[in-house]
Amino acid sequence: MKAIAYRQHDLPIDDPQALVELDLPEPQPGPRDLLVEVRALSVNPVDTKVRRGSPTDTPRVLGWDAAGVVRAVGSQVTLFQPGDEVFYAGDLTRPGSYSERQLVDERIVGHKPRSLDFAQAAALPLTSITAWELLFDRLGNRERAGQGESLLIMGAAGGVGSILTQLARQLTGLTVIGTASRAETRDWVQSLGAHHVIDHSRPLAPQLQALGVPEVSQVASLTHTDQHYAQLIEVLRPQGKLALIDDPAQLDALPLKRKSLSLHWELMFTRSLFQTDDVIRQHELLNRVSALIDNSTLRTTLGEHFGVINAANLRRAHALIESGKARGKVVLEGF
């Protein structure tokens, strides 16, 4: 089967060897595996981080977002059958979705929204799981609750921010304040339902004061946390909550003490990495997202379609992600 992989880590993305096309054997499903024919995939920051930072002795297939069709199932599979259309983010420890066929544990797979095509669906899994777990599991919000409280989303125009803005606006009573620094990204965040949009390239506190929101209850810091950390502590109310998903070089927790602020990490791969007892929650929440898409509560966060799945187009997608200028999700479709 055709696949795209890297053999040497940390090559610049304009090097043709940074991602190369290969022919690999078709994998055989284990007891709880689905063998999925990948129809579309999207590219995430984790793809670029692994390519740059993870040495490998053998070609490594990246990709942690896909939509496709189940072609075979393992002996213990109960949730799906061949022919089902699915979407999923996969497992960091297994070969990814840059391949014609992929194995994935059924417990982290959802039924693809019926109202979306494969490209539109592929934009959703990783960011939906991340945003859902951050909003409900880490920050402890409840559906239809949160009136009188506020959530500041740093980097709201990116992949996670695009779905988190929708989930918070549609499913909770929180006042949603997103940040974006360019006119097109501000418009994007506004269209996703944010009550307010402010500019993270300018001081935050005066902008929030101007909105009549001098302090926020919660912050979801999705990018450049180290650059904004002091400001986030400043604008959080006493006993507020800070959640983050990025990788600051260092993070000193001591400044959180004075306000009794709590710190929450979200990594959507934790459940699959450690095979937690509740790993099936990702199957359940993806099915819930699928239903919310089909009843028009949520919409896809597809930002740009980069054409067919090949090494050249994936290198272009990685370059855009690394530039920090992506809006929504970058999707590729078909081999």
Tab-separated table of C-alpha atoms in Angstrom, residues 106-260:
chain	number	residue	atom	x	y	z
A	106	GLU	CA	-12.316	0.661	17.707
A	107	ARG	CA	-12.598	2.332	21.142
A	108	ILE	CA	-11.120	5.598	19.826
A	109	VAL	CA	-13.146	5.707	16.592
A	110	GLY	CA	-16.470	7.405	15.878
A	111	HIS	CA	-19.099	7.094	13.155
A	112	LYS	CA	-18.465	9.767	10.512
A	113	PRO	CA	-21.093	12.524	10.396
A	114	ARG	CA	-23.552	11.592	7.653
A	115	SER	CA	-23.896	15.202	6.525
A	116	LEU	CA	-20.162	15.664	5.815
A	117	ASP	CA	-17.942	14.333	3.075
A	118	PHE	CA	-14.682	12.617	4.023
A	119	ALA	CA	-12.544	15.760	3.749
A	120	GLN	CA	-14.876	17.784	5.955
A	121	ALA	CA	-15.003	14.970	8.512
A	122	ALA	CA	-11.222	14.476	8.577
A	123	ALA	CA	-10.819	18.032	9.889
A	124	LEU	CA	-12.540	17.183	13.160
A	125	PRO	CA	-11.354	14.213	15.274
A	126	LEU	CA	-8.119	15.262	17.013
A	127	THR	CA	-9.240	18.808	17.670
A	128	SER	CA	-12.730	17.746	18.747
A	129	ILE	CA	-11.362	15.248	21.269
A	130	THR	CA	-8.837	17.798	22.546
A	131	ALA	CA	-11.406	20.580	22.853
A	132	TRP	CA	-14.049	18.331	24.446
A	133	GLU	CA	-11.658	16.879	27.013
A	134	LEU	CA	-10.237	20.332	27.800
A	135	LEU	CA	-13.646	21.972	28.231
A	136	PHE	CA	-15.438	19.229	30.143
A	137	ASP	CA	-12.856	16.800	31.598
A	138	ARG	CA	-10.041	19.199	32.508
A	139	LEU	CA	-11.807	22.510	33.229
A	140	GLY	CA	-14.821	20.708	34.696
A	141	ASN	CA	-17.538	22.569	32.821
A	142	ARG	CA	-20.994	21.061	32.505
A	143	GLU	CA	-23.390	21.309	29.605
A	144	ARG	CA	-26.015	24.051	29.860
A	145	ALA	CA	-24.108	25.557	32.825
A	146	GLY	CA	-21.593	28.370	33.315
A	147	GLN	CA	-23.861	31.398	33.109
A	148	GLY	CA	-22.070	34.438	34.523
A	149	GLU	CA	-18.626	32.888	33.936
A	150	SER	CA	-16.197	33.511	31.090
A	151	LEU	CA	-13.696	31.507	29.017
A	152	LEU	CA	-10.762	33.181	27.271
A	153	ILE	CA	-9.468	31.078	24.350
A	154	MET	CA	-5.932	32.022	23.339
A	155	GLY	CA	-5.384	31.215	19.644
A	156	ALA	CA	-9.051	30.664	18.880
A	157	ALA	CA	-8.614	30.597	15.092
A	158	GLY	CA	-6.476	27.436	15.049
A	159	GLY	CA	-7.675	23.870	14.812
A	160	VAL	CA	-8.469	23.259	18.483
A	161	GLY	CA	-9.675	26.819	19.016
A	162	SER	CA	-12.085	26.558	16.091
A	163	ILE	CA	-13.981	23.641	17.628
A	164	LEU	CA	-13.542	24.728	21.254
A	165	THR	CA	-15.186	28.072	20.450
A	166	GLN	CA	-18.202	26.247	19.019
A	167	LEU	CA	-18.479	23.720	21.852
A	168	ALA	CA	-18.271	26.392	24.547
A	169	ARG	CA	-20.787	28.666	22.817
A	170	GLN	CA	-23.291	25.982	21.845
A	171	LEU	CA	-23.161	23.618	24.846
A	172	THR	CA	-22.434	25.875	27.831
A	173	GLY	CA	-23.548	29.206	29.261
A	174	LEU	CA	-20.011	30.606	29.332
A	175	THR	CA	-19.197	33.975	27.805
A	176	VAL	CA	-16.675	33.016	25.105
A	177	ILE	CA	-13.827	35.410	24.332
A	178	GLY	CA	-11.488	34.322	21.559
A	179	THR	CA	-8.175	35.842	20.511
A	180	ALA	CA	-6.956	36.421	16.955
A	181	SER	CA	-4.470	38.912	15.549
A	182	ARG	CA	-5.417	39.250	11.853
A	183	ALA	CA	-8.605	40.497	10.216
A	184	GLU	CA	-9.353	37.173	8.517
A	185	THR	CA	-8.818	35.147	11.690
A	186	ARG	CA	-10.881	37.590	13.750
A	187	ASP	CA	-13.754	37.169	11.280
A	188	TRP	CA	-13.337	33.374	11.437
A	189	VAL	CA	-13.533	33.283	15.249
A	190	GLN	CA	-16.551	35.592	15.233
A	191	SER	CA	-18.296	33.330	12.710
A	192	LEU	CA	-17.743	30.324	14.998
A	193	GLY	CA	-19.786	31.957	17.746
A	194	ALA	CA	-17.380	33.816	20.037
A	195	HIS	CA	-19.169	36.543	21.979
A	196	HIS	CA	-16.053	38.722	21.715
A	197	VAL	CA	-12.735	38.641	19.859
A	198	ILE	CA	-9.600	40.399	21.126
A	199	ASP	CA	-6.056	40.675	19.755
A	200	HIS	CA	-3.407	38.547	21.490
A	201	SER	CA	-0.629	40.680	19.963
A	202	ARG	CA	-1.757	43.576	22.198
A	203	PRO	CA	-2.026	43.737	26.016
A	204	LEU	CA	-4.986	41.628	27.127
A	205	ALA	CA	-6.133	43.386	30.286
A	206	PRO	CA	-7.128	46.737	28.693
A	207	GLN	CA	-9.061	44.940	25.931
A	208	LEU	CA	-10.973	42.860	28.474
A	209	GLN	CA	-11.647	45.977	30.565
A	210	ALA	CA	-13.123	47.631	27.488
A	211	LEU	CA	-15.504	44.668	27.104
A	212	GLY	CA	-16.627	45.000	30.711
A	213	VAL	CA	-14.940	41.700	31.607
A	214	PRO	CA	-12.037	42.734	33.858
A	215	GLU	CA	-11.356	39.145	34.959
A	216	VAL	CA	-12.097	35.799	33.318
A	217	SER	CA	-13.045	32.567	35.065
A	218	GLN	CA	-11.078	30.237	32.806
A	219	VAL	CA	-8.339	30.387	30.190
A	220	ALA	CA	-7.694	27.820	27.469
A	221	SER	CA	-4.161	28.597	26.276
A	222	LEU	CA	-3.662	26.780	22.984
A	223	THR	CA	-0.438	28.325	21.717
A	224	HIS	CA	2.519	30.456	22.881
A	225	THR	CA	1.628	30.017	26.546
A	226	ASP	CA	5.111	31.080	27.641
A	227	GLN	CA	4.745	34.417	25.829
A	228	HIS	CA	1.419	35.251	27.462
A	229	TYR	CA	1.774	33.487	30.826
A	230	ALA	CA	2.109	36.569	33.051
A	231	GLN	CA	-0.821	38.253	31.326
A	232	LEU	CA	-2.998	35.168	31.707
A	233	ILE	CA	-2.343	35.105	35.444
A	234	GLU	CA	-3.159	38.822	35.568
A	235	VAL	CA	-6.566	38.490	33.861
A	236	LEU	CA	-7.685	35.306	35.649
A	237	ARG	CA	-9.928	35.884	38.626
A	238	PRO	CA	-8.935	34.447	42.019
A	239	GLN	CA	-9.549	30.680	42.089
A	240	GLY	CA	-9.731	30.621	38.305
A	241	LYS	CA	-8.540	27.834	36.013
A	242	LEU	CA	-5.782	27.745	33.405
A	243	ALA	CA	-5.683	24.897	30.883
A	244	LEU	CA	-3.080	24.450	28.179
A	245	ILE	CA	-2.161	22.087	25.366
A	246	ASP	CA	1.104	23.456	23.983
A	247	ASP	CA	4.720	22.811	25.010
A	248	PRO	CA	6.288	25.795	26.769
A	249	ALA	CA	10.039	25.425	27.270
A	250	GLN	CA	9.452	25.933	30.982
A	251	LEU	CA	6.504	26.807	33.187
A	252	ASP	CA	6.857	28.097	36.730
A	253	ALA	CA	3.703	27.206	38.678
A	254	LEU	CA	4.562	29.354	41.705
A	255	PRO	CA	2.986	32.580	40.345
A	256	LEU	CA	-0.383	30.767	40.343
A	257	LYS	CA	-0.318	30.452	44.145
A	258	ARG	CA	-1.336	33.972	45.161
A	259	LYS	CA	-4.679	33.698	43.366
A	260	SER	CA	-5.075	29.965	44.105
